[in-house]
PDB file of N, CA, C and O in Angstrom:
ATOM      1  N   UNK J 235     187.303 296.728  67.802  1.00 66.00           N
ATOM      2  CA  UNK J 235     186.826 296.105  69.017  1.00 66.00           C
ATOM      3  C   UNK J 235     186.670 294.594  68.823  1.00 66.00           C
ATOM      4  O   UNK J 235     187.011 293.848  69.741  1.00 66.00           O
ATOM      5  N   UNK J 236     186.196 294.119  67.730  1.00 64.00           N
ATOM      6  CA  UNK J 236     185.850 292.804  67.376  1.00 64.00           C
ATOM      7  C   UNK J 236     186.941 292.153  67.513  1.00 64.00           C
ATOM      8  O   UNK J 236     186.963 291.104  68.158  1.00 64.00           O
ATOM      9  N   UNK J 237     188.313 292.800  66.779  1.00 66.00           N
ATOM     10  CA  UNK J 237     189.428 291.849  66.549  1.00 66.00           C
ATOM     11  C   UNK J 237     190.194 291.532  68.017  1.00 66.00           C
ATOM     12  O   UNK J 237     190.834 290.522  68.310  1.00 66.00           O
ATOM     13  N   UNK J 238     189.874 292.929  68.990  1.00 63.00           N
ATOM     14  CA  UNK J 238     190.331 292.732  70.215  1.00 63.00           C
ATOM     15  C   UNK J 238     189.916 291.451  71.144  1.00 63.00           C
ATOM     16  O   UNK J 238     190.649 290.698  71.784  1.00 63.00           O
ATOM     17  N   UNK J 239     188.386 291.459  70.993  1.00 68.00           N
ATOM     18  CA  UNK J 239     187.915 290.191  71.780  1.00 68.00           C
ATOM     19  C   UNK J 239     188.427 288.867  70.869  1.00 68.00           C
ATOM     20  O   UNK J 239     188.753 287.842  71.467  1.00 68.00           O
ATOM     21  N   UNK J 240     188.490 288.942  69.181  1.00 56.00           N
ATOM     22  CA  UNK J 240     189.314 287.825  68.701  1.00 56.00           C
ATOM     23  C   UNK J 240     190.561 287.635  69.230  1.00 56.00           C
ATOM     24  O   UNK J 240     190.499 286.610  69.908  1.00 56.00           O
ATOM     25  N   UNK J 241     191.913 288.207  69.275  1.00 57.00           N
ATOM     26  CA  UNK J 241     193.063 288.326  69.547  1.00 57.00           C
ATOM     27  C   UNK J 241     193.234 287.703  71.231  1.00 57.00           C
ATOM     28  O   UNK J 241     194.052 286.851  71.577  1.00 57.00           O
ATOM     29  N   UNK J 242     192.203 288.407  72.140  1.00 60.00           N
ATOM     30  CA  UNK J 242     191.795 287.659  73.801  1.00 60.00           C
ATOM     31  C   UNK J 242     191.670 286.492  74.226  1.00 60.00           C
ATOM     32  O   UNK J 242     192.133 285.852  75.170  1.00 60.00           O
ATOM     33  N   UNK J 243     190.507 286.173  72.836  1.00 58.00           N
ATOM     34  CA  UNK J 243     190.534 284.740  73.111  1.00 58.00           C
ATOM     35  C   UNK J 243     191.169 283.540  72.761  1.00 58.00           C
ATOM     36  O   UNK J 243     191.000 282.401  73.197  1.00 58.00           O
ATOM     37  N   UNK J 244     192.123 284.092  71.683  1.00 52.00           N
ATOM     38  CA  UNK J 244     192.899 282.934  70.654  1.00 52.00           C
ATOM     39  C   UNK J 244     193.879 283.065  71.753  1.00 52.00           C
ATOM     40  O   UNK J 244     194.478 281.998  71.896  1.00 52.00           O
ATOM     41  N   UNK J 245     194.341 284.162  72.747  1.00 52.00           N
ATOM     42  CA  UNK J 245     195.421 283.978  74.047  1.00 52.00           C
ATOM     43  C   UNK J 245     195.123 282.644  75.098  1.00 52.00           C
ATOM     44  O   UNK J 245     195.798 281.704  75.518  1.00 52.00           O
ATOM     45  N   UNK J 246     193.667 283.140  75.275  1.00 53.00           N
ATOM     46  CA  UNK J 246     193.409 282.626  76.220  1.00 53.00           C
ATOM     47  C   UNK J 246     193.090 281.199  76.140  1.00 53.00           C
ATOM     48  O   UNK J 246     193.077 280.635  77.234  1.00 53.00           O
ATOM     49  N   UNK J 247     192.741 280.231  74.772  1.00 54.00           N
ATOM     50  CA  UNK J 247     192.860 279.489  74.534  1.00 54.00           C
ATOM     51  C   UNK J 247     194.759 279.189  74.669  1.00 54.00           C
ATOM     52  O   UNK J 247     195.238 278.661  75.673  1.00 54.00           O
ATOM     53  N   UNK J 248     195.338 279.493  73.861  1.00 47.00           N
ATOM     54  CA  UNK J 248     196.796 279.025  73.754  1.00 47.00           C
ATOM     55  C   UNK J 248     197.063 278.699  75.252  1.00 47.00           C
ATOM     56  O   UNK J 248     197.120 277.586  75.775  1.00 47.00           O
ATOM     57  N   UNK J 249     197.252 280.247  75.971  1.00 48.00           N
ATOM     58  CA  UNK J 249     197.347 279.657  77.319  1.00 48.00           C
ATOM     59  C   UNK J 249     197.181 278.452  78.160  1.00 48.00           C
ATOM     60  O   UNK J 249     197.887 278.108  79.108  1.00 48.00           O
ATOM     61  N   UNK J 250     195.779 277.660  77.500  1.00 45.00           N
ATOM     62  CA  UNK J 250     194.738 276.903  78.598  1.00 45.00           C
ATOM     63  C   UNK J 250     195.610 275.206  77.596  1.00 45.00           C
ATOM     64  O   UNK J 250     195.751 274.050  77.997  1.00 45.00           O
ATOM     65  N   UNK J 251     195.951 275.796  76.403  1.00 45.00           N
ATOM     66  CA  UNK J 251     196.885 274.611  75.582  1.00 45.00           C
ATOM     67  C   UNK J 251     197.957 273.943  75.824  1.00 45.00           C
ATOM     68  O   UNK J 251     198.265 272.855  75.338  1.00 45.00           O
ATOM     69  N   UNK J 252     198.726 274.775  76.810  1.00 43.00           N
ATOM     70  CA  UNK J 252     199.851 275.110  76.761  1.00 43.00           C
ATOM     71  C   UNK J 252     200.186 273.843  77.911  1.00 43.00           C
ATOM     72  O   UNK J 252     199.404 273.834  78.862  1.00 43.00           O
ATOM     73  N   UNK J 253     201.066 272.975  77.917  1.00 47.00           N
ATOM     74  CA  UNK J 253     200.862 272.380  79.237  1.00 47.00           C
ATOM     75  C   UNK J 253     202.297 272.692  80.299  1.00 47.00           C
ATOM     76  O   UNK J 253     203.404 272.590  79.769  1.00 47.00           O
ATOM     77  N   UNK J 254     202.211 273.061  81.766  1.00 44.00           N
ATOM     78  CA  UNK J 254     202.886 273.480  82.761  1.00 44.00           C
ATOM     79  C   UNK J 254     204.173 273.256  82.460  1.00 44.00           C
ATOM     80  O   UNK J 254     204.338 272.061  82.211  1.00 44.00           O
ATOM     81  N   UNK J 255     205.469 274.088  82.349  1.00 43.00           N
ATOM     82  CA  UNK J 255     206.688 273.939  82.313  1.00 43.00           C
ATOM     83  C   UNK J 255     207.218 273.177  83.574  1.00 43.00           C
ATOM     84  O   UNK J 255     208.154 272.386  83.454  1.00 43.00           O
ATOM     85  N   UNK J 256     206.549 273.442  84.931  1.00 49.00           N
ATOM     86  CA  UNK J 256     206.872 273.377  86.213  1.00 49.00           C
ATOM     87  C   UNK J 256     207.148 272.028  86.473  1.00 49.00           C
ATOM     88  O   UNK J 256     206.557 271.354  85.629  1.00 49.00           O
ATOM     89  N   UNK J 257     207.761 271.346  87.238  1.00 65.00           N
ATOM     90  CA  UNK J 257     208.181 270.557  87.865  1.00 65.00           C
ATOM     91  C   UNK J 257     207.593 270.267  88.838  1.00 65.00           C
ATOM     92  O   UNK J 257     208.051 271.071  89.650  1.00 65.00           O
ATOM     93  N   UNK J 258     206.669 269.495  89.508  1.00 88.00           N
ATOM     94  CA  UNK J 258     205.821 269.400  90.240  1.00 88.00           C
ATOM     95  C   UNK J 258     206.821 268.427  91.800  1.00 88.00           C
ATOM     96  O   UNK J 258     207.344 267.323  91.652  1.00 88.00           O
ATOM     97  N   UNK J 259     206.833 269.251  93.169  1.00 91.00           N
ATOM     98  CA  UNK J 259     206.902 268.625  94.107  1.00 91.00           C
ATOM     99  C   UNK J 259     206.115 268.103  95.441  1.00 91.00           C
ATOM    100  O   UNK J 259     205.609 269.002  96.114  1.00 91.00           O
ATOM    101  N   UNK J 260     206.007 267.235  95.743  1.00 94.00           N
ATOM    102  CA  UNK J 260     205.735 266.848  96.989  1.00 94.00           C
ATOM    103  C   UNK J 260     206.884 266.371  98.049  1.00 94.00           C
ATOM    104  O   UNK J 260     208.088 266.186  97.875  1.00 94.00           O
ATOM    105  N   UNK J 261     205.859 266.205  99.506  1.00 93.00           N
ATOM    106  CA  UNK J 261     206.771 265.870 100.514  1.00 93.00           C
ATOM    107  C   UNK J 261     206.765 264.141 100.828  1.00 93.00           C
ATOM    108  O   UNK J 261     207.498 263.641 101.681  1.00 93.00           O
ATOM    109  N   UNK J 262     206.047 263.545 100.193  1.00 93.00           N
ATOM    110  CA  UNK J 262     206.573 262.344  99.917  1.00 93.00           C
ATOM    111  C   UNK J 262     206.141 261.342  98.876  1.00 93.00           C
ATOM    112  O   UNK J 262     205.025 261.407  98.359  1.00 93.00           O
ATOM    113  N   UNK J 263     207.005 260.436  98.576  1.00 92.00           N
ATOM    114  CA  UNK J 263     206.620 259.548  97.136  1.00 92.00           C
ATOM    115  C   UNK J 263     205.052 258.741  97.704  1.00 92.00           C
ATOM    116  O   UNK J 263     204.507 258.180  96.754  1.00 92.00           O
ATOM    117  N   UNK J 264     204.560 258.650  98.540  1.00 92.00           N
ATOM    118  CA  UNK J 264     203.473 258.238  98.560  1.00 92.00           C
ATOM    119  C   UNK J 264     202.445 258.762  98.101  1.00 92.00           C
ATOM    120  O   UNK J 264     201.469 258.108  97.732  1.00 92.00           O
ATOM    121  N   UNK J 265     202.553 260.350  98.055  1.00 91.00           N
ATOM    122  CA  UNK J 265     201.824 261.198  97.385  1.00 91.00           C
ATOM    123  C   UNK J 265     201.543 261.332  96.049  1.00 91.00           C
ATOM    124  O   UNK J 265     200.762 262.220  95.707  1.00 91.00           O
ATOM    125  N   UNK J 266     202.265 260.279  94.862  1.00 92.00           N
ATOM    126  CA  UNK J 266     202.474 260.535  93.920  1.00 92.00           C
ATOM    127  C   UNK J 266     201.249 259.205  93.464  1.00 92.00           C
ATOM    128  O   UNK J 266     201.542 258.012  93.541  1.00 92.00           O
ATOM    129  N   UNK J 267     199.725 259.771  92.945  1.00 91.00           N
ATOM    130  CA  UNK J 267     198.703 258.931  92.463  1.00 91.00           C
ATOM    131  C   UNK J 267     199.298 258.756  91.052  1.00 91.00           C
ATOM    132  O   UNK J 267     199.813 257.663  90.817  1.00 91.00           O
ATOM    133  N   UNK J 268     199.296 259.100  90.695  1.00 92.00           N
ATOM    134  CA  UNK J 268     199.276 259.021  88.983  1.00 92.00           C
ATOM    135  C   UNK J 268     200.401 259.680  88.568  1.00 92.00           C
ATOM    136  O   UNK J 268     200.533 260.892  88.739  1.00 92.00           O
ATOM    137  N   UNK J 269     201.544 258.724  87.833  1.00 93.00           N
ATOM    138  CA  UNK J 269     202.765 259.175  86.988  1.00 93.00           C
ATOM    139  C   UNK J 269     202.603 258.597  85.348  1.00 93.00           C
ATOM    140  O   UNK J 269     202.472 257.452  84.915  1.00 93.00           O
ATOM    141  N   UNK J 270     202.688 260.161  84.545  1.00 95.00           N
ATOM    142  CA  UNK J 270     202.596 259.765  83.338  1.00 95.00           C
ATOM    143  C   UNK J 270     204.036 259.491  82.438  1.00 95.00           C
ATOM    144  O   UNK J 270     205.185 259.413  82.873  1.00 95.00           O
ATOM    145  N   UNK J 271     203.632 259.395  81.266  1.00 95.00           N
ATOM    146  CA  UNK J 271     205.170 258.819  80.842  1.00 95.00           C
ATOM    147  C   UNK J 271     205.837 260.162  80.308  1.00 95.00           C
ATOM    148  O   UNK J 271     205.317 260.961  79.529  1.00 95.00           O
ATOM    149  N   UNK J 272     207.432 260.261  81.043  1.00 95.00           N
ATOM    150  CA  UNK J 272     207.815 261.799  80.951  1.00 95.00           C
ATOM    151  C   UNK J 272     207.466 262.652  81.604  1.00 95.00           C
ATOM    152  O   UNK J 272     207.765 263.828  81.395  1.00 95.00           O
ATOM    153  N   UNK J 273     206.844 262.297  82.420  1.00 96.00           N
ATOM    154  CA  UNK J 273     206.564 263.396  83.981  1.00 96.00           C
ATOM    155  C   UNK J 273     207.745 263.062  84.816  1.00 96.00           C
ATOM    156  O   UNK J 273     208.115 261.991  85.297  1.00 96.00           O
ATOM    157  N   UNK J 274     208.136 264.008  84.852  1.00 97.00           N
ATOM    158  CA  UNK J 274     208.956 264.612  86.250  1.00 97.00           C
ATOM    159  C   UNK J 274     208.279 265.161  87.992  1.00 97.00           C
ATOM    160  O   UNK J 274     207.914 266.327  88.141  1.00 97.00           O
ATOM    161  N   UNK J 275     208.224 264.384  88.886  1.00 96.00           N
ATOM    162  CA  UNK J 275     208.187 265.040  90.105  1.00 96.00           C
ATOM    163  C   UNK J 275     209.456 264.893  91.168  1.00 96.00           C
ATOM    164  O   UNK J 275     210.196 263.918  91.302  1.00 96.00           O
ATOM    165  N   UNK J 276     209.478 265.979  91.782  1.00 96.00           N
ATOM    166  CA  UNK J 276     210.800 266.503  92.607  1.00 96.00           C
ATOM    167  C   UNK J 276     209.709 265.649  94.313  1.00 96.00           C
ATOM    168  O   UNK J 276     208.522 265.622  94.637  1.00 96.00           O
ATOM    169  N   UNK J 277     211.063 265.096  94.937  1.00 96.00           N
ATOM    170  CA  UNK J 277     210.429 264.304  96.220  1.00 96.00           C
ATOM    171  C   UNK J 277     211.323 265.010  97.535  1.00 96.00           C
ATOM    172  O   UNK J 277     212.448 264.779  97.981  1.00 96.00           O
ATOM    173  N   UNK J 278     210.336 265.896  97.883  1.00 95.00           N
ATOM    174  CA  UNK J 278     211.328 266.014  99.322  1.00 95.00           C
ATOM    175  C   UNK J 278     211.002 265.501 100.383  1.00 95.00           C
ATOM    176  O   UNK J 278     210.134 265.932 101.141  1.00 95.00           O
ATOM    177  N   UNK J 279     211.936 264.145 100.594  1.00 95.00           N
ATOM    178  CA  UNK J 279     211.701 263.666 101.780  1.00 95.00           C
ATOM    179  C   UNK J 279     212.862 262.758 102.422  1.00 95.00           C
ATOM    180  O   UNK J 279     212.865 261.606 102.856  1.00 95.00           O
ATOM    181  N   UNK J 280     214.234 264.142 102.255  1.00 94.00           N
ATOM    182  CA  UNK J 280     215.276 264.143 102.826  1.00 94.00           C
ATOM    183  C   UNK J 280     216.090 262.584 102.794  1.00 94.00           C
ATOM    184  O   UNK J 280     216.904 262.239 103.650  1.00 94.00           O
ATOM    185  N   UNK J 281     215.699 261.803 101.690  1.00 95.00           N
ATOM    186  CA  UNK J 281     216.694 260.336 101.367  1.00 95.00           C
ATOM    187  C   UNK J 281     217.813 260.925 100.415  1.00 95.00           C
ATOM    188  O   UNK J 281     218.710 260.126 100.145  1.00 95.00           O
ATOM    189  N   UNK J 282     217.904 262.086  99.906  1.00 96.00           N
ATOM    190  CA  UNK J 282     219.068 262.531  99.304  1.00 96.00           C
ATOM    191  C   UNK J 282     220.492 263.352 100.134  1.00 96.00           C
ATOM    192  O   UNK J 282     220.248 263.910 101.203  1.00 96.00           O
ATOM    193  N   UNK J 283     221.422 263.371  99.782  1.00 96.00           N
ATOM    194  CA  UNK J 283     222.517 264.478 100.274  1.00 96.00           C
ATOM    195  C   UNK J 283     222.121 265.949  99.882  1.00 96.00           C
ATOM    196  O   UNK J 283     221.517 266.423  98.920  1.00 96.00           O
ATOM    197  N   UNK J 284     222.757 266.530 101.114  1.00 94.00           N
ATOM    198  CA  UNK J 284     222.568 268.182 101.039  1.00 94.00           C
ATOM    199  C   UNK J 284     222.508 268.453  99.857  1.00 94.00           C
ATOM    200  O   UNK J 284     223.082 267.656  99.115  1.00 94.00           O
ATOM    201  N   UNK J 285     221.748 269.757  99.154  1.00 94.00           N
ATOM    202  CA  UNK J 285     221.863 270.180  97.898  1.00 94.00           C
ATOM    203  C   UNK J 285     221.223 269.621  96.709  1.00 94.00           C
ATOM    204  O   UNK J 285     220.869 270.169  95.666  1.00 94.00           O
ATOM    205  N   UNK J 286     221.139 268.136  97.188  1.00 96.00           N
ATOM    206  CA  UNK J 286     220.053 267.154  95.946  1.00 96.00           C
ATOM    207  C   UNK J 286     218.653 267.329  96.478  1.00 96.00           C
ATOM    208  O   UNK J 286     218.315 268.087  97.387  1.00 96.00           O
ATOM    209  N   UNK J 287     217.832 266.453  95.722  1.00 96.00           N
ATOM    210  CA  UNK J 287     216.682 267.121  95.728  1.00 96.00           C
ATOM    211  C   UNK J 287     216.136 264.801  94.785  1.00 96.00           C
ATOM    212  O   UNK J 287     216.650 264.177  93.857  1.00 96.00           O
ATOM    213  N   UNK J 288     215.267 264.544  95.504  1.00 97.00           N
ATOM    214  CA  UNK J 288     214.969 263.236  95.230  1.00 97.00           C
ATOM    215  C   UNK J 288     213.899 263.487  93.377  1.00 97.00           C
ATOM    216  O   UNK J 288     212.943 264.235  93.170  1.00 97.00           O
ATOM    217  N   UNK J 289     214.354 262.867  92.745  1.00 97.00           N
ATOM    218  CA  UNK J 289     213.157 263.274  91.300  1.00 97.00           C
ATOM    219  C   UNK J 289     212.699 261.523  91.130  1.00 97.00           C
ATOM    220  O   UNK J 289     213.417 260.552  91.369  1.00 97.00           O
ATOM    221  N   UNK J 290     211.603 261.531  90.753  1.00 97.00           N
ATOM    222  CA  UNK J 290     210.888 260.486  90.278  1.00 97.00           C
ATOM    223  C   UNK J 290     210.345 260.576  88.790  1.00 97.00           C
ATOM    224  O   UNK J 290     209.680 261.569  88.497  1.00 97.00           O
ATOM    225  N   UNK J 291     210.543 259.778  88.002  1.00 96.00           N
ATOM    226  CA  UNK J 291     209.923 259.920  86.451  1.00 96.00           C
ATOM    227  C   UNK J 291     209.332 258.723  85.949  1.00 96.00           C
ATOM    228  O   UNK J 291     209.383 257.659  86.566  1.00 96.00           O
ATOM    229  N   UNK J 292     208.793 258.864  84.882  1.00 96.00           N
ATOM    230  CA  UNK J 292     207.740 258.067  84.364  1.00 96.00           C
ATOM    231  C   UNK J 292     208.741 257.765  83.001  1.00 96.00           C
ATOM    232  O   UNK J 292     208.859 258.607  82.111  1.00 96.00           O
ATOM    233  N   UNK J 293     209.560 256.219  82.965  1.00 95.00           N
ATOM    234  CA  UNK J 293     210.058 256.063  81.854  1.00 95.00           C
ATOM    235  C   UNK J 293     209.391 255.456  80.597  1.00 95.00           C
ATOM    236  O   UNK J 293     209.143 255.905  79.478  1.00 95.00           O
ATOM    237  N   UNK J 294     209.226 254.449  81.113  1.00 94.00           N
ATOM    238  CA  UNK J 294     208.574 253.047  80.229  1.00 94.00           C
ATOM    239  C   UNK J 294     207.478 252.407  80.407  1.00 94.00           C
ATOM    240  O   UNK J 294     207.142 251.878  81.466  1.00 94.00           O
ATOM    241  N   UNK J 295     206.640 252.420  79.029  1.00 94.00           N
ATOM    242  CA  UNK J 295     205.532 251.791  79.518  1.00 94.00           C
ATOM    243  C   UNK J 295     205.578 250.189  79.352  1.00 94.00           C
ATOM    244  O   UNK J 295     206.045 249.485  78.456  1.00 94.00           O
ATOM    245  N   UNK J 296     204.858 249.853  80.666  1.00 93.00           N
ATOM    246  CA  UNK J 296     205.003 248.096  81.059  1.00 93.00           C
ATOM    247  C   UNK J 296     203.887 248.169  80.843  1.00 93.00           C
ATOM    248  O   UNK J 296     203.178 249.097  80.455  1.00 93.00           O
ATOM    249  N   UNK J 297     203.517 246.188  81.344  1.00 94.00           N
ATOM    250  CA  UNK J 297     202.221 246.184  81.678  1.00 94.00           C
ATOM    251  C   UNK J 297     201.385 246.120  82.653  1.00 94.00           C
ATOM    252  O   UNK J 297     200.168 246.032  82.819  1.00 94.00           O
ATOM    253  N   UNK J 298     202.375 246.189  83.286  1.00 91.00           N
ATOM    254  CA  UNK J 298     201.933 246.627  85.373  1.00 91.00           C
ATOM    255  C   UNK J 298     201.679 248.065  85.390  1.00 91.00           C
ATOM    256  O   UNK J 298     201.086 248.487  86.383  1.00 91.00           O
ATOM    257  N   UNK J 299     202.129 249.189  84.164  1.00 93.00           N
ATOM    258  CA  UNK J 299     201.635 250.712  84.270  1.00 93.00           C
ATOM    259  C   UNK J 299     202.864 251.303  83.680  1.00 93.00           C
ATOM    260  O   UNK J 299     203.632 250.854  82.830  1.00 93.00           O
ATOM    261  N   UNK J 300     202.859 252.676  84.489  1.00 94.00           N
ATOM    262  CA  UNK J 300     203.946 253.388  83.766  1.00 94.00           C
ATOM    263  C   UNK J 300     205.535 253.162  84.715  1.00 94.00           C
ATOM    264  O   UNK J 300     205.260 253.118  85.914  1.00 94.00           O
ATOM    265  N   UNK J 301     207.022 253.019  84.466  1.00 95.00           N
ATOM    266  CA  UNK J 301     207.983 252.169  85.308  1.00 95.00           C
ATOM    267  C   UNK J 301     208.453 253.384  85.397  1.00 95.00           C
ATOM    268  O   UNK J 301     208.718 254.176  84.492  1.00 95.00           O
ATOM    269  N   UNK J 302     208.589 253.548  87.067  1.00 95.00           N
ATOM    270  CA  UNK J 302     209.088 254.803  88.032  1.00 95.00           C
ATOM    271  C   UNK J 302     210.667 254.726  88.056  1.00 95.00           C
ATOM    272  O   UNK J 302     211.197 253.619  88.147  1.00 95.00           O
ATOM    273  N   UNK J 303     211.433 255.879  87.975  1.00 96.00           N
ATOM    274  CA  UNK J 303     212.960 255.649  87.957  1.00 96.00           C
ATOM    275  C   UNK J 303     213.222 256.624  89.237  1.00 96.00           C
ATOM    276  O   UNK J 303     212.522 257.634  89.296  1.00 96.00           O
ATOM    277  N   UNK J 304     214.135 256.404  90.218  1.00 97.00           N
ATOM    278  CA  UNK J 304     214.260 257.479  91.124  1.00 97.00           C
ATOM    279  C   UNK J 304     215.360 258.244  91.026  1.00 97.00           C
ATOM    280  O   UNK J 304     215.343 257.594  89.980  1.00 97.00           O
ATOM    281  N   UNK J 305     216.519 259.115  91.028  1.00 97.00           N
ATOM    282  CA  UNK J 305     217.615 259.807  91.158  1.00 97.00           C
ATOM    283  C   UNK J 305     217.932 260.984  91.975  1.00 97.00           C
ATOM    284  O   UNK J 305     217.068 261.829  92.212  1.00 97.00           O
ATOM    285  N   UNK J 306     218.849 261.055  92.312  1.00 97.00           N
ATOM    286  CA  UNK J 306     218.777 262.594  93.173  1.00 97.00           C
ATOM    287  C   UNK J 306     219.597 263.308  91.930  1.00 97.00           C
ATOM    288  O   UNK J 306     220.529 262.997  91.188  1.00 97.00           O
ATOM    289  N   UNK J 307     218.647 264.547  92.139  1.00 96.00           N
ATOM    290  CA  UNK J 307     219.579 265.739  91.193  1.00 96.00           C
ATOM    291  C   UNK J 307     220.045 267.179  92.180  1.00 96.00           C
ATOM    292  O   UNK J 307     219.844 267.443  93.365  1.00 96.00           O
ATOM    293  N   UNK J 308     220.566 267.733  91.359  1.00 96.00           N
ATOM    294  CA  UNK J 308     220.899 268.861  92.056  1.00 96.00           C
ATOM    295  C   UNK J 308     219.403 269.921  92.322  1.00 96.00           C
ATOM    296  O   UNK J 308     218.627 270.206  91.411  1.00 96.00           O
ATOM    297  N   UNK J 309     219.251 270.383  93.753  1.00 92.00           N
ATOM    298  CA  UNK J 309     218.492 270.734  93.819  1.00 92.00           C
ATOM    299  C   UNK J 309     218.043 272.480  93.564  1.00 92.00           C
ATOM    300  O   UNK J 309     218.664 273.202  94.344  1.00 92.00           O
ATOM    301  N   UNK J 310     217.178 273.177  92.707  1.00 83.00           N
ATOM    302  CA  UNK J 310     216.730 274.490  92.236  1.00 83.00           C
ATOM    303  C   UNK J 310     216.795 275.138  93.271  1.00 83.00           C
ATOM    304  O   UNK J 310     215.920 274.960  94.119  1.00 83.00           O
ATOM    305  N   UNK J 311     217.818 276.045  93.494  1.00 70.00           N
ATOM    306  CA  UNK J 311     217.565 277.196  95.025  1.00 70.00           C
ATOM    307  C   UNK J 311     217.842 278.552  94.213  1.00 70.00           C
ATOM    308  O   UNK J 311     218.043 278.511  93.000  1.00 70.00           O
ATOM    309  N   UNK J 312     217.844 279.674  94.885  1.00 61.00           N
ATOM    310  CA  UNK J 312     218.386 280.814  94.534  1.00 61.00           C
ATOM    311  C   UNK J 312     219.600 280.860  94.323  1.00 61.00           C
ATOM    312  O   UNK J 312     220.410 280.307  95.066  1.00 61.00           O
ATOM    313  N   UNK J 313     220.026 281.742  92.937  1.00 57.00           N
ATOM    314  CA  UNK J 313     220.916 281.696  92.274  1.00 57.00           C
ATOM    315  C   UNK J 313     221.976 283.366  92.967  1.00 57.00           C
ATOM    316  O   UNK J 313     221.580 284.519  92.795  1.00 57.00           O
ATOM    317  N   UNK J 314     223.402 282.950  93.768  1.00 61.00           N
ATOM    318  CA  UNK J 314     223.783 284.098  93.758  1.00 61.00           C
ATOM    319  C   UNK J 314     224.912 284.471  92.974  1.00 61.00           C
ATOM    320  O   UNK J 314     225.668 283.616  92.513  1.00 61.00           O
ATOM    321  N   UNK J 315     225.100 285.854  92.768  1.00 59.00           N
ATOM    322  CA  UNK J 315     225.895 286.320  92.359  1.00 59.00           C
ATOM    323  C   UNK J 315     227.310 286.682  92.593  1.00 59.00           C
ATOM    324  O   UNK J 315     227.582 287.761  93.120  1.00 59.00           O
ATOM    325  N   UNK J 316     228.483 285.612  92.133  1.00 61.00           N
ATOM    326  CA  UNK J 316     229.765 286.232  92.294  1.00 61.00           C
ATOM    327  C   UNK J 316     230.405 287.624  92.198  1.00 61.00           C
ATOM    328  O   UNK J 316     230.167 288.478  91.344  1.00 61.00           O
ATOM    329  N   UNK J 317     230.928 287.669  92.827  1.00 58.00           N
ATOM    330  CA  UNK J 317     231.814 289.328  93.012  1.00 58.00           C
ATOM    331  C   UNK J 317     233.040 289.144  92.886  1.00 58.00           C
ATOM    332  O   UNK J 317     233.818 290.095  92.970  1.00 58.00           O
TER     333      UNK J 317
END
């Protein structure tokens, strides 16, 4: 029983360690308070072509803060299957 509540909590720590794989979006770059360096956020607010998807990142640190890069990438939808 002991090792069970040990084994629970060394999860539940890792878990809380672990930081978000996710890609974080909003519906517009104004929304974006705080960009760290190597953060990725996805911008939808339709300045890209069909299928892209607007990303904003945190490259370089200046001394005005962290320097925002913009690009359109291809945008994450459901994946179908050829026949």
């Amino acid at each position: 029983m002991r090792s069970a509540i040990w084994l629970s909590g060394l999860l539940v720590s890792l878990a809380l360690a672990t930081p978000a794989l996710a890609v974080d979006q909003v519906a517009r770059e104004q929304d974006i308070i705080e960009l760290r360096l190597g953060q990725r956020i996805q911008v939808d607010d339709g300045s890209c072509p069909t299928g892209q998807i607007k990303e904003v990142s945190g490259t370089t640190l200046s001394t005005a803060g962290v320097t925002r890069v913009r690009k359109c990438v291809p945008r994450a939808g459901t994946k179908t299957q050829m026949r």
